[in-house]
Amino acid sequence: MRIGFRCDASVEIGSGHLMRCLTLADELARRGAECLFLGAPSTEAWRGTITARGHAFKPLNPVPAQPTATVEAATHAAWLPWGWQSDAAATISALPQPVDWLVVDHYALDQRWQEMLRPKAHRIMVIDDLADRPHACDLLLDHNVSNLGIARYDGRVPDPCQRMLGPAFALIHPDFAQARQNRAASHTVQRLLLFQTAGDPLNLTSAILRRLMAERWSGLAVDVVTGAINPRLDEVQAFCSARPATTLHVDTNAMPELCARADLAIGAAGGAALERCASALPSLTLVLADNQQPGAEALEKLGGMELVRQSAPDDLDAFDAQLGALVVHESLRQRLGARGAVLVDGLGTRRVADAIIADKPSLHLRHAVRSDAEWLLDLRNDPATRAASLTTATIPLDSHKAWLDNTLTNPDRLLLIGVNADKAIGTTRFDFDDVGGATVSIAVAPEAQGRGLSGDLLRQSELWALAHRPSIQVITAVIRRENNRSRHLFEKAGYELVQDNAETMTYRKRV
């Protein structure tokens, strides 16, 4: 399988788009795919990084076009001063033969560019964070937390397009999940990790280091990460040399290891924040761009990190007080690290690669609606489902409809439908209490069992429940003793047995 990647990196754009594409390319190459990166002239600076990981790189040579209102309609059109049409022509020229998949991770490219590239790509995947423009793609990935679910891209992608939405699909290197396992328990903050993007156009690395020179922080060791493209690299080096116990890492490949040994991080929002979550590393996070704000606020609301209170991207007035509170309060750090690891399990790259290599439709969720009544009743009355349920009696249609009406209007209940290949394959229900608890139940349709979908259904449902009710601290599942399938499912998902009765077993998971 041949897979092309169209993404860029620069001081203005940063390296995040390229790095997440590289993470996906590494996994695809591990499965036998050949990956080719196509980048604008600024991306040439990362050629060595790309080729060192076994991938090919072709620089694009677009012919500058005269900008027009029509051509430059995209919000981030300034990222392509030569215009999207010239970029499309240069990309077509760089692809003498069609690729099986073309992965596009670029805020300045939209449906028009993708339609021009269609003859050169059997399938097109778009990675987007903005939901601000239409796409002509077969697969769309957005790792941001959003209550809107799949509706966020309604009208912006074709109806058959697969939508992989939420942090369950974040393109994170698997070593970050391993870092979570390697983390040593620490009751105090002894080491900080500081990373404000490779280019750091606002020079926040120097600004934060200047504050960390204060006597109150002198006992903290600091690992500082930045890129060779940082225009203020000399200044950063000077601060690191002047401050004791401070180590500078330039274009490092050891981020997972640095996350594993840090007790607290100070970093940017976006993909790097999700990496810290996957590492169970508590962090104080700064929003550097407007497009990061909604996802960062949603992640903070779910307890995955703490945001610096900023009136502008370079505002650090609240920084010292917030850092001091995190250093002092061990319980707050533990809560941030634990919740972050729940929200981002670090397996998203594998899920996305499955969809590309195996051409396997992804599982996604939606809210149940009244038109689901017949399907839900068939599932509830299926003999295997009833045998595994706490209530085994057949359910009449009238009482089922009354139950569904009550469920859909009950603010303390959440009913979700899992969809795979445009077919409903299962359902989850959460009942919430007023003290941070939720009870979950799950049922998978008989025709969908044995396909490895139940784990993803439960995992994604937990994330939806947290987005619906951020105050959740504990999720409980009560299952019949003889239901070995459910026992294995919940144990594998991290639930612990807390009560063992004659007929039922109660499992619990802290989130």
Coordinates of C-alpha atoms in Angstrom, one line a residue:
M1 CA 0.0 0.0 0.0
R2 CA 1.3 3.4 -1.0
I3 CA 0.3 6.4 1.2
G4 CA 1.0 10.0 0.6
F5 CA 1.0 12.7 3.3
R6 CA 0.4 16.4 2.6
C7 CA 1.4 18.5 5.6
D8 CA 3.7 21.3 6.4
A9 CA 5.8 22.6 9.3
S10 CA 7.4 26.0 9.9
V11 CA 7.9 28.5 12.7
E12 CA 4.4 29.9 12.1
I13 CA 2.6 26.5 11.6
G14 CA 4.7 24.6 14.2
S15 CA 5.6 21.0 13.8
G16 CA 2.5 19.4 15.4
H17 CA 0.8 18.6 12.0
L18 CA 4.0 16.9 10.7
M19 CA 4.7 15.0 13.9
R20 CA 1.2 13.5 14.2
C21 CA 1.4 12.4 10.5
L22 CA 4.8 10.9 11.2
T23 CA 3.3 8.9 14.1
L24 CA 0.6 7.5 11.8
A25 CA 3.2 6.9 9.0
D26 CA 5.4 4.9 11.5
E27 CA 2.5 2.6 12.4
L28 CA 1.4 2.2 8.7
A29 CA 5.0 1.4 7.7
R30 CA 5.2 -1.2 10.5
R31 CA 2.3 -2.9 8.7
G32 CA 4.1 -2.8 5.4
A33 CA 2.9 0.5 3.8
E34 CA 5.2 2.8 1.9
C35 CA 4.8 6.4 3.0
L36 CA 5.7 9.6 1.0
F37 CA 5.6 13.1 2.6
L38 CA 4.9 16.1 0.4
G39 CA 5.8 19.4 1.9
A40 CA 6.1 23.1 1.1
P41 CA 9.7 24.6 1.1
S42 CA 9.5 25.4 4.8
T43 CA 9.1 21.7 5.5
E44 CA 12.5 21.0 4.0
A45 CA 14.0 21.7 7.4
W46 CA 12.5 18.4 8.7
R47 CA 13.7 16.2 5.7
G48 CA 16.2 14.5 8.0
T49 CA 13.6 13.7 10.6
I50 CA 11.3 12.2 8.0
T51 CA 13.9 10.1 6.1
A52 CA 15.5 8.9 9.4
R53 CA 12.2 7.2 10.2
G54 CA 12.2 5.4 6.9
H55 CA 9.8 7.6 4.9
A56 CA 10.4 9.4 1.6
F57 CA 10.1 13.2 1.3
K58 CA 9.4 15.3 -1.8
P59 CA 9.5 19.1 -1.5
L60 CA 6.8 20.9 -3.5
N61 CA 7.7 23.8 -5.8
P62 CA 4.4 25.7 -6.3
V63 CA 4.3 28.6 -8.7
P64 CA 3.1 31.7 -6.9
A65 CA -0.4 32.7 -7.9
Q66 CA -2.1 36.1 -7.7
P67 CA -4.4 35.8 -4.6
T68 CA -8.1 36.5 -5.2
A69 CA -11.0 36.5 -2.9
T70 CA -12.2 33.2 -4.3
V71 CA -8.8 31.5 -4.2
E72 CA -8.0 32.6 -0.7
A73 CA -11.2 31.8 1.1
A74 CA -9.8 29.4 3.7
T75 CA -9.2 30.9 7.2
H76 CA -5.6 29.9 7.2
A77 CA -4.9 30.8 3.6
A78 CA -1.8 32.8 4.6
W79 CA -0.1 29.4 5.2
L80 CA -0.1 29.0 1.4
P81 CA 0.8 32.4 -0.1
W82 CA 1.0 30.7 -3.5
G83 CA -2.7 29.7 -3.3
W84 CA -4.4 26.4 -3.1
Q85 CA -4.7 25.9 -6.8
S86 CA -0.9 26.2 -7.3
D87 CA -0.4 23.9 -4.3
A88 CA -2.7 21.3 -5.9
A89 CA -0.9 21.5 -9.2
A90 CA 2.5 21.1 -7.4
T91 CA 1.2 18.1 -5.4
I92 CA -0.2 16.4 -8.6
S93 CA 3.2 16.9 -10.3
A94 CA 4.9 15.3 -7.3
L95 CA 2.7 12.2 -7.6
P96 CA 3.5 10.5 -10.9
Q97 CA 1.3 7.6 -9.9
P98 CA -1.9 7.5 -7.7
V99 CA -1.5 6.6 -4.1
D100 CA -3.9 4.3 -2.2
W101 CA -4.5 6.9 0.4
L102 CA -3.7 10.6 0.6
V103 CA -3.6 12.0 4.1
V104 CA -4.1 15.8 4.2
D105 CA -3.3 17.7 7.5
H106 CA -3.4 21.3 6.5
Y107 CA -5.7 24.1 7.7
A108 CA -5.4 26.0 4.3
L109 CA -6.7 23.1 2.2
D110 CA -10.3 22.2 1.7
Q111 CA -12.8 20.5 -0.6
R112 CA -11.6 22.3 -3.8
W113 CA -8.0 21.1 -3.4
Q114 CA -9.1 17.6 -2.5
E115 CA -11.3 17.4 -5.5
M116 CA -8.4 18.3 -7.8
L117 CA -6.3 15.6 -6.2
R118 CA -8.9 12.9 -6.5
P119 CA -7.4 11.4 -9.7
K120 CA -4.2 10.9 -7.8
A121 CA -5.7 9.2 -4.7
H122 CA -8.0 6.2 -4.4
R123 CA -9.0 7.4 -0.9
I124 CA -8.5 10.7 0.9
M125 CA -8.2 11.2 4.6
V126 CA -8.4 14.6 6.3
I127 CA -7.0 15.5 9.7
D128 CA -8.8 18.6 11.0
D129 CA -9.3 20.5 14.2
L130 CA -11.4 23.4 13.1
A131 CA -14.6 22.2 11.5
D132 CA -14.7 25.5 9.6
R133 CA -14.7 24.4 5.9
P134 CA -16.0 21.6 3.7
H135 CA -14.0 18.5 2.8
A136 CA -14.2 15.9 0.0
C137 CA -12.8 13.0 1.8
D138 CA -13.5 9.3 2.7
L139 CA -12.2 9.5 6.3
L140 CA -12.1 12.5 8.7
L141 CA -10.1 12.6 11.9
D142 CA -10.6 15.2 14.7
H143 CA -9.1 14.3 18.0
N144 CA -10.7 17.2 19.9
V145 CA -13.1 16.7 22.8
S146 CA -16.6 17.9 21.7
N147 CA -20.1 17.5 22.9
L148 CA -21.3 17.8 19.3
G149 CA -20.0 14.3 18.4
I150 CA -20.4 13.4 14.7
A151 CA -22.7 16.3 14.2
R152 CA -19.8 18.7 14.3
Y153 CA -19.0 17.9 10.7
D154 CA -22.6 17.6 9.4
G155 CA -22.7 19.3 6.0
R156 CA -18.9 19.6 5.9
V157 CA -18.1 16.0 4.7
P158 CA -19.9 13.6 2.4
D159 CA -22.5 11.4 4.0
P160 CA -20.5 8.2 3.4
C161 CA -17.4 9.7 5.1
Q162 CA -16.1 7.9 8.2
R163 CA -15.8 10.2 11.1
M164 CA -13.2 9.4 13.7
L165 CA -13.8 12.0 16.4
G166 CA -12.5 12.5 19.9
P167 CA -9.3 11.7 21.8
A168 CA -9.8 7.9 21.4
F169 CA -8.4 8.5 17.9
A170 CA -5.5 10.9 18.8
L171 CA -2.4 10.2 16.8
I172 CA -0.1 9.6 19.7
H173 CA 3.1 7.5 19.6
P174 CA 2.5 4.3 21.6
D175 CA 5.6 5.1 23.8
F176 CA 3.5 7.8 25.6
A177 CA 1.2 5.1 26.9
Q178 CA 4.2 3.1 27.9
A179 CA 5.5 6.2 29.7
R180 CA 2.4 6.0 31.9
Q181 CA 3.4 2.5 32.9
N182 CA 7.0 3.6 33.6
R183 CA 6.0 6.6 35.8
A184 CA 7.4 6.3 39.3
A185 CA 5.1 7.4 42.2
S186 CA 6.2 10.8 43.5
H187 CA 4.7 12.8 46.3
T188 CA 6.6 16.0 45.5
V189 CA 7.4 17.9 42.4
Q190 CA 11.1 17.6 41.8
R191 CA 11.3 17.8 38.0
L192 CA 9.4 20.0 35.5
L193 CA 9.1 19.4 31.7
L194 CA 8.8 22.6 29.7
F195 CA 7.7 22.5 26.0
Q196 CA 6.1 25.3 24.1
T197 CA 6.2 24.0 20.5
A198 CA 9.3 23.6 18.3
G199 CA 9.2 27.1 16.8
D200 CA 7.8 28.9 19.8
P201 CA 6.9 32.1 17.9
L202 CA 5.8 33.9 21.1
N203 CA 9.1 33.1 22.8
L204 CA 7.2 31.7 25.8
T205 CA 10.0 29.3 26.6
S206 CA 12.3 32.2 27.5
A207 CA 9.5 34.0 29.3
I208 CA 8.7 31.0 31.5
L209 CA 12.4 30.2 32.2
R210 CA 12.8 33.8 33.3
R211 CA 10.1 33.2 35.9
L212 CA 11.6 29.9 36.9
M213 CA 14.9 31.7 37.8
A214 CA 13.1 33.0 40.9
E215 CA 14.3 31.7 44.3
R216 CA 11.0 29.9 45.0
W217 CA 11.6 27.5 42.1
S218 CA 15.3 27.0 42.6
G219 CA 14.8 23.4 43.9
L220 CA 13.1 22.2 40.7
A221 CA 15.1 20.5 38.0
V222 CA 13.8 21.5 34.5
D223 CA 13.9 19.7 31.2
V224 CA 13.4 22.2 28.4
V225 CA 12.4 21.1 24.9
T226 CA 12.4 23.2 21.8
G227 CA 13.3 23.0 18.1
A228 CA 16.2 24.0 16.0
I229 CA 13.9 26.3 14.1
N230 CA 13.2 28.4 17.3
P231 CA 14.3 31.9 16.2
R232 CA 15.2 32.6 19.9
L233 CA 17.2 29.4 20.4
D234 CA 20.3 31.3 21.5
E235 CA 18.3 33.1 24.2
V236 CA 16.8 29.8 25.4
Q237 CA 20.3 28.3 25.6
A238 CA 21.5 31.2 27.7
F239 CA 18.7 30.8 30.2
C240 CA 19.3 27.0 30.4
S241 CA 23.0 27.6 31.0
A242 CA 22.4 30.2 33.7
R243 CA 19.8 28.2 35.6
P244 CA 21.1 25.3 37.7
A245 CA 19.7 21.8 37.1
T246 CA 18.3 22.8 33.7
T247 CA 18.7 20.6 30.6
L248 CA 18.0 21.7 27.1
H249 CA 16.7 19.2 24.5
V250 CA 16.6 20.3 20.9
D251 CA 14.5 18.3 18.4
T252 CA 14.5 15.4 20.8
N253 CA 13.1 12.0 20.1
A254 CA 12.8 11.2 23.8
M255 CA 9.6 13.0 24.7
P256 CA 7.9 9.9 26.1
E257 CA 10.9 9.3 28.4
L258 CA 10.9 13.0 29.4
C259 CA 7.2 12.7 30.2
A260 CA 7.8 9.6 32.2
R261 CA 10.4 11.1 34.5
A262 CA 8.7 14.5 35.0
D263 CA 6.4 15.2 38.0
L264 CA 4.7 18.1 36.3
A265 CA 4.7 19.7 32.8
I266 CA 4.2 23.2 31.5
G267 CA 3.2 23.0 27.9
A268 CA 1.2 24.1 24.9
A269 CA -2.4 23.0 24.1
G270 CA -3.1 20.8 21.1
G271 CA -1.5 17.4 20.3
A272 CA 1.3 17.9 22.9
A273 CA -1.4 18.2 25.6
L274 CA -2.9 14.9 24.6
E275 CA 0.5 13.3 24.7
R276 CA 0.9 14.5 28.3
C277 CA -2.6 13.1 29.1
A278 CA -1.6 9.7 27.7
S279 CA 1.5 9.8 29.9
A280 CA -0.6 10.5 33.0
L281 CA 1.5 13.6 33.4
P282 CA -0.3 16.5 35.1
S283 CA 0.2 19.7 33.3
L284 CA -0.3 23.4 33.3
T285 CA -1.3 24.3 29.8
L286 CA -1.1 27.4 27.7
V287 CA -3.4 28.1 24.7
L288 CA -1.2 29.6 21.9
A289 CA -3.8 30.0 19.2
D290 CA -7.6 30.7 19.0
N291 CA -8.3 27.3 17.3
Q292 CA -6.9 25.5 20.4
Q293 CA -9.2 27.2 22.8
P294 CA -12.4 25.1 22.5
G295 CA -10.7 21.8 22.7
A296 CA -8.4 22.9 25.5
E297 CA -11.4 24.2 27.5
A298 CA -13.3 21.0 27.0
L299 CA -10.3 18.9 28.1
E300 CA -9.9 21.1 31.2
K301 CA -13.6 20.8 32.0
L302 CA -13.2 17.0 31.9
G303 CA -10.3 17.3 34.4
G304 CA -7.4 16.3 32.0
M305 CA -5.3 19.4 32.6
E306 CA -5.3 22.9 34.0
L307 CA -5.2 25.9 31.7
V308 CA -3.2 29.0 32.5
R309 CA -5.6 31.9 32.9
Q310 CA -4.7 34.1 29.9
S311 CA -6.2 37.2 28.4
A312 CA -3.8 36.8 25.5
P313 CA -1.5 34.0 24.3
D314 CA 1.6 35.7 25.9
D315 CA -0.2 36.6 29.2
L316 CA 1.6 35.0 32.2
D317 CA 0.1 37.0 35.0
A318 CA -1.6 34.0 36.6
F319 CA 1.3 31.6 35.9
D320 CA 3.2 31.7 39.2
A321 CA 0.1 31.3 41.4
Q322 CA -1.2 28.4 39.4
L323 CA 2.2 26.7 39.2
G324 CA 2.5 27.2 43.0
A325 CA -0.9 25.6 43.6
L326 CA 0.0 22.5 41.5
V327 CA 3.4 22.1 43.2
V328 CA 1.8 22.2 46.7
H329 CA -1.3 20.1 46.1
E330 CA -0.4 16.5 45.5
S331 CA -4.0 15.4 45.3
L332 CA -4.7 17.9 42.5
R333 CA -1.7 16.6 40.5
Q334 CA -2.8 13.0 41.0
R335 CA -6.3 13.8 39.9
L336 CA -5.1 15.6 36.7
G337 CA -2.8 12.7 35.8
A338 CA -5.3 10.0 36.4
R339 CA -8.2 11.7 34.5
G340 CA -5.9 12.5 31.6
A341 CA -4.9 8.9 31.2
V342 CA -8.6 7.9 31.2
L343 CA -9.4 10.5 28.5
V344 CA -6.5 9.6 26.2
D345 CA -5.5 5.9 26.3
G346 CA -2.8 6.3 23.6
L347 CA -4.2 3.7 21.3
G348 CA -5.7 6.1 18.7
T349 CA -2.9 5.6 16.1
R350 CA -3.6 1.9 16.1
R351 CA -7.4 2.5 15.5
V352 CA -6.7 4.9 12.7
A353 CA -4.2 2.5 11.0
D354 CA -6.8 -0.3 11.3
A355 CA -9.3 1.8 9.3
I356 CA -6.7 2.6 6.6
I357 CA -4.9 -0.7 6.2
A358 CA -7.9 -3.0 6.7
D359 CA -10.3 -0.5 5.1
K360 CA -12.4 -1.2 8.2
P361 CA -15.1 1.3 9.1
S362 CA -14.5 2.9 12.5
L363 CA -16.9 2.6 15.4
H364 CA -18.6 5.9 16.4
L365 CA -21.4 6.9 18.7
R366 CA -24.6 8.9 18.5
H367 CA -27.4 9.7 20.9
A368 CA -30.3 7.4 20.8
V369 CA -33.5 8.8 19.2
R370 CA -37.2 7.7 19.2
S371 CA -36.8 6.1 15.7
D372 CA -34.4 3.6 17.4
A373 CA -37.3 2.1 19.4
E374 CA -37.8 -1.0 17.2
W375 CA -34.1 -1.8 17.0
L376 CA -33.6 -1.3 20.7
L377 CA -36.6 -3.5 21.5
D378 CA -35.3 -6.3 19.3
L379 CA -31.9 -6.1 21.1
R380 CA -33.4 -6.0 24.6
N381 CA -35.6 -9.0 23.8
D382 CA -32.9 -11.0 22.1
P383 CA -32.6 -14.3 24.0
A384 CA -28.9 -13.9 24.6
T385 CA -29.3 -10.3 25.7
R386 CA -32.1 -11.2 28.1
A387 CA -30.0 -14.1 29.5
A388 CA -27.2 -11.7 30.3
S389 CA -29.4 -9.0 31.7
L390 CA -30.4 -8.4 35.3
T391 CA -34.0 -8.5 34.2
T392 CA -34.6 -11.6 32.0
A393 CA -38.4 -11.2 31.2
T394 CA -39.6 -10.3 27.7
I395 CA -40.4 -6.6 27.4
P396 CA -43.7 -5.6 25.8
L397 CA -43.7 -2.9 23.1
D398 CA -45.9 -0.4 25.0
S399 CA -43.7 -0.5 28.2
H400 CA -40.6 -0.3 26.0
K401 CA -41.8 2.8 24.3
A402 CA -42.7 4.4 27.6
W403 CA -39.2 3.5 29.0
L404 CA -37.5 5.0 25.9
D405 CA -39.6 8.2 26.1
N406 CA -38.6 8.6 29.8
T407 CA -35.0 7.8 29.1
L408 CA -34.6 10.4 26.3
T409 CA -36.1 13.2 28.5
N410 CA -34.3 12.2 31.7
P411 CA -31.3 14.5 32.4
D412 CA -29.7 11.9 34.7
R413 CA -29.6 9.2 32.0
L414 CA -27.6 9.0 28.8
L415 CA -28.4 6.4 26.1
L416 CA -26.0 6.0 23.2
I417 CA -25.9 3.9 20.1
G418 CA -22.7 2.4 18.7
V419 CA -22.6 2.5 14.8
N420 CA -20.2 0.6 12.6
A421 CA -20.4 0.6 8.8
D422 CA -23.6 2.6 9.0
K423 CA -25.3 -0.1 11.1
A424 CA -26.2 0.1 14.8
I425 CA -24.1 -2.6 16.6
G426 CA -24.7 -2.0 20.3
T427 CA -25.9 0.4 23.0
T428 CA -24.7 1.8 26.3
R429 CA -26.7 3.4 29.1
F430 CA -25.4 5.6 31.9
D431 CA -27.4 6.5 35.0
F432 CA -25.9 9.4 36.9
D433 CA -26.3 10.3 40.6
D434 CA -25.6 13.6 42.4
V435 CA -22.3 12.5 44.1
G436 CA -20.1 11.9 41.1
G437 CA -21.2 8.4 40.3
A438 CA -22.5 6.7 37.2
T439 CA -23.8 3.2 36.5
V440 CA -23.2 1.7 33.1
S441 CA -24.8 -1.1 31.1
I442 CA -23.8 -2.3 27.7
A443 CA -25.4 -4.6 25.1
V444 CA -23.9 -5.6 21.7
A445 CA -26.1 -7.0 18.9
P446 CA -25.7 -10.7 18.3
E447 CA -24.5 -10.2 14.7
A448 CA -21.8 -7.8 15.9
Q449 CA -20.4 -10.0 18.7
G450 CA -17.0 -11.6 18.2
R451 CA -15.7 -8.7 16.1
G452 CA -13.7 -7.0 18.9
L453 CA -16.2 -4.0 19.0
S454 CA -17.4 -4.2 22.6
G455 CA -14.1 -2.8 24.0
D456 CA -14.2 0.3 21.8
L457 CA -17.9 0.7 22.4
L458 CA -17.3 0.8 26.1
R459 CA -14.2 3.0 25.8
Q460 CA -15.8 5.6 23.6
S461 CA -19.0 5.6 25.7
E462 CA -17.0 6.4 28.8
L463 CA -15.6 9.5 27.1
W464 CA -19.1 10.6 26.0
A465 CA -20.4 10.1 29.6
L466 CA -17.5 12.3 30.9
A467 CA -18.2 15.0 28.3
H468 CA -22.0 14.8 29.3
R469 CA -21.3 14.9 33.0
P470 CA -17.7 16.1 33.9
S471 CA -18.3 15.6 37.6
I472 CA -18.2 11.8 37.2
Q473 CA -15.5 10.3 39.5
V474 CA -16.6 6.6 39.6
I475 CA -18.4 4.3 37.1
T476 CA -20.1 1.2 38.3
A477 CA -21.2 -1.9 36.4
V478 CA -23.4 -4.6 37.9
I479 CA -23.5 -7.9 35.9
R480 CA -24.9 -11.4 36.3
R481 CA -22.4 -13.8 37.8
E482 CA -22.6 -16.2 34.8
N483 CA -22.0 -13.4 32.3
N484 CA -18.4 -14.3 31.6
R485 CA -18.2 -12.1 28.5
S486 CA -19.1 -8.9 30.4
R487 CA -16.8 -9.8 33.3
H488 CA -13.9 -10.1 30.9
L489 CA -14.9 -6.9 29.1
F490 CA -15.0 -4.8 32.3
E491 CA -11.9 -6.3 33.8
K492 CA -9.9 -5.6 30.6
A493 CA -11.3 -2.0 30.6
G494 CA -9.8 -1.4 34.1
Y495 CA -12.8 -2.1 36.3
E496 CA -12.1 -3.7 39.7
L497 CA -14.4 -6.2 41.4
V498 CA -15.7 -4.6 44.6
Q499 CA -18.7 -6.8 45.5
D500 CA -19.4 -10.5 44.8
N501 CA -22.9 -11.7 45.5
A502 CA -24.7 -14.9 44.8
E503 CA -26.2 -13.7 41.5
T504 CA -24.4 -10.5 40.6
M505 CA -20.9 -9.1 40.6
T506 CA -20.2 -5.3 41.0
Y507 CA -17.3 -3.7 39.2
R508 CA -16.0 -0.2 39.7
K509 CA -13.6 2.2 37.9
R510 CA -12.3 5.5 39.1
V511 CA -12.2 8.1 36.3

